[in-house]
Coordinates of C-alpha atoms in Angstrom, one line a residue:
M2 CA -4.0 -6.6 -6.2
S3 CA -2.8 -3.0 -6.5
P4 CA 0.2 -2.7 -8.9
E5 CA 2.3 -0.8 -6.4
L6 CA 2.0 -3.5 -3.7
S7 CA 4.2 -6.5 -3.6
A8 CA 2.5 -9.9 -3.4
P9 CA 3.5 -10.4 0.2
V10 CA 2.2 -7.0 1.3
A11 CA -1.1 -7.4 -0.6
T12 CA -1.5 -10.9 0.9
F13 CA -0.9 -9.5 4.4
I14 CA -3.5 -6.8 3.9
A15 CA -6.0 -9.4 2.5
D16 CA -5.3 -11.7 5.5
L17 CA -6.1 -8.9 7.9
A18 CA -9.2 -8.1 6.0
D19 CA -10.3 -11.7 6.2
H20 CA -10.3 -11.2 10.0
G21 CA -12.2 -7.9 9.9
I22 CA -9.2 -5.7 10.2
Q23 CA -8.8 -2.8 7.8
A24 CA -5.2 -2.0 6.8
K25 CA -3.6 0.5 4.5
V26 CA -0.1 1.3 3.3
Q27 CA 1.1 4.6 4.7
G28 CA 4.6 5.5 3.5
S29 CA 6.9 2.6 4.4
A30 CA 4.4 0.8 6.7
V31 CA 1.2 -1.1 6.7
V32 CA -1.0 0.4 9.4
Y33 CA -3.9 -1.3 11.1
S34 CA -5.6 -1.4 14.5
V35 CA -5.8 -4.4 16.9
Y36 CA -8.3 -4.6 19.7
A37 CA -6.5 -5.0 23.0
V38 CA -8.0 -7.8 25.1
A39 CA -5.7 -7.6 28.1
G40 CA -3.4 -5.2 29.9
A41 CA -3.4 -1.5 30.4
L42 CA -4.9 -0.9 26.9
A43 CA -7.6 -3.5 27.2
G44 CA -10.8 -2.5 25.6
T45 CA -9.2 -0.1 23.1
E46 CA -8.2 -0.2 19.5
V47 CA -4.5 0.1 19.3
P48 CA -3.0 1.4 16.1
T49 CA 0.0 -0.7 15.0
A50 CA 2.1 -1.1 11.9
V51 CA 4.7 -3.2 10.3
S52 CA 7.3 -2.2 7.7
V53 CA 6.6 -3.0 4.1
V54 CA 10.2 -4.3 3.8
E55 CA 9.7 -6.7 6.7
L56 CA 6.7 -8.3 5.0
A57 CA 8.9 -9.6 2.1
G58 CA 8.7 -13.1 3.5
W59 CA 5.0 -13.1 4.3
P60 CA 3.3 -15.5 4.9
A61 CA 6.2 -18.0 5.2
A62 CA 8.2 -15.8 7.5
P63 CA 6.9 -13.4 10.2
P64 CA 8.2 -9.8 10.6
H65 CA 10.3 -9.1 13.6
W66 CA 9.5 -5.4 14.5
L67 CA 6.2 -4.1 15.7
H68 CA 5.4 -0.4 15.2
F69 CA 3.3 1.6 17.7
E70 CA 2.7 5.3 18.2
S71 CA 5.3 6.7 20.6
T72 CA 2.6 7.1 23.3
V73 CA 2.4 3.3 23.6
R74 CA 5.1 2.4 26.1
F75 CA 6.6 -0.8 27.6
A76 CA 8.6 -1.4 30.8
T77 CA 11.3 -3.1 28.8
T78 CA 11.8 -2.7 25.1
N79 CA 14.4 -2.2 22.3
T80 CA 13.2 0.6 19.9
D81 CA 14.3 2.7 17.0
T82 CA 12.7 4.7 14.3
A83 CA 13.9 2.9 11.2
E84 CA 11.1 2.6 8.6
C85 CA 8.6 4.2 11.0
L86 CA 6.0 6.9 10.4
D87 CA 6.5 10.2 12.2
G88 CA 5.6 9.9 15.9
W89 CA 6.0 6.1 15.8
L90 CA 8.6 3.7 17.2
R91 CA 9.3 0.2 16.2
H92 CA 9.8 -2.4 19.0
S93 CA 11.9 -5.5 18.6
R94 CA 9.8 -8.5 19.3
D95 CA 10.6 -12.1 18.3
I96 CA 7.5 -14.1 17.6
G97 CA 9.2 -17.3 18.7
A98 CA 7.9 -20.6 17.2
W99 CA 6.0 -19.9 14.0
S100 CA 3.2 -22.4 14.1
T101 CA 2.4 -24.1 10.8
D102 CA -0.8 -25.8 12.1
R103 CA -2.9 -22.6 11.7
P104 CA -3.1 -19.7 9.3
P105 CA -0.1 -17.3 9.6
I106 CA -2.3 -14.3 10.3
I107 CA -3.8 -16.0 13.4
N108 CA -0.2 -16.4 14.7
W109 CA 0.5 -12.8 13.8
L110 CA -2.6 -11.3 15.5
A111 CA -2.0 -13.5 18.6
H112 CA 1.6 -12.2 18.7
V113 CA 0.6 -8.5 18.3
R114 CA -2.1 -8.9 21.1
G115 CA 0.4 -10.6 23.3
V116 CA 2.8 -7.6 22.9
I117 CA 0.0 -5.1 23.4
K118 CA -1.0 -6.7 26.7
D119 CA 2.5 -5.8 28.1
A120 CA 2.1 -2.1 27.3
I121 CA 2.1 0.1 30.4
T122 CA 0.4 3.1 28.7

């Protein structure tokens, strides 16, 4: 584990790597790409991120905000730029029930893909 990464951030990155997803810390966020399986972005890799601060409870508690480049739009959303990289917005998305019968990263990736399917561009 890198000395500058907190244990939850390092665990999150390792969890993504276990599922073939490369992630890296950029500024105040962990950036990675998720393959969109449905919706307007289906068939593309969609860069996404999550704030390092929001990963403090990982894997026991999921982050709330999903970060996307500002070109990714949704018909309805609540956004701001707190803890975002330049040109990115964070979108308020509650994951709902946090299943404990499967690995947290599986829940997280399903959540991210579910949000991405609702993107309109």
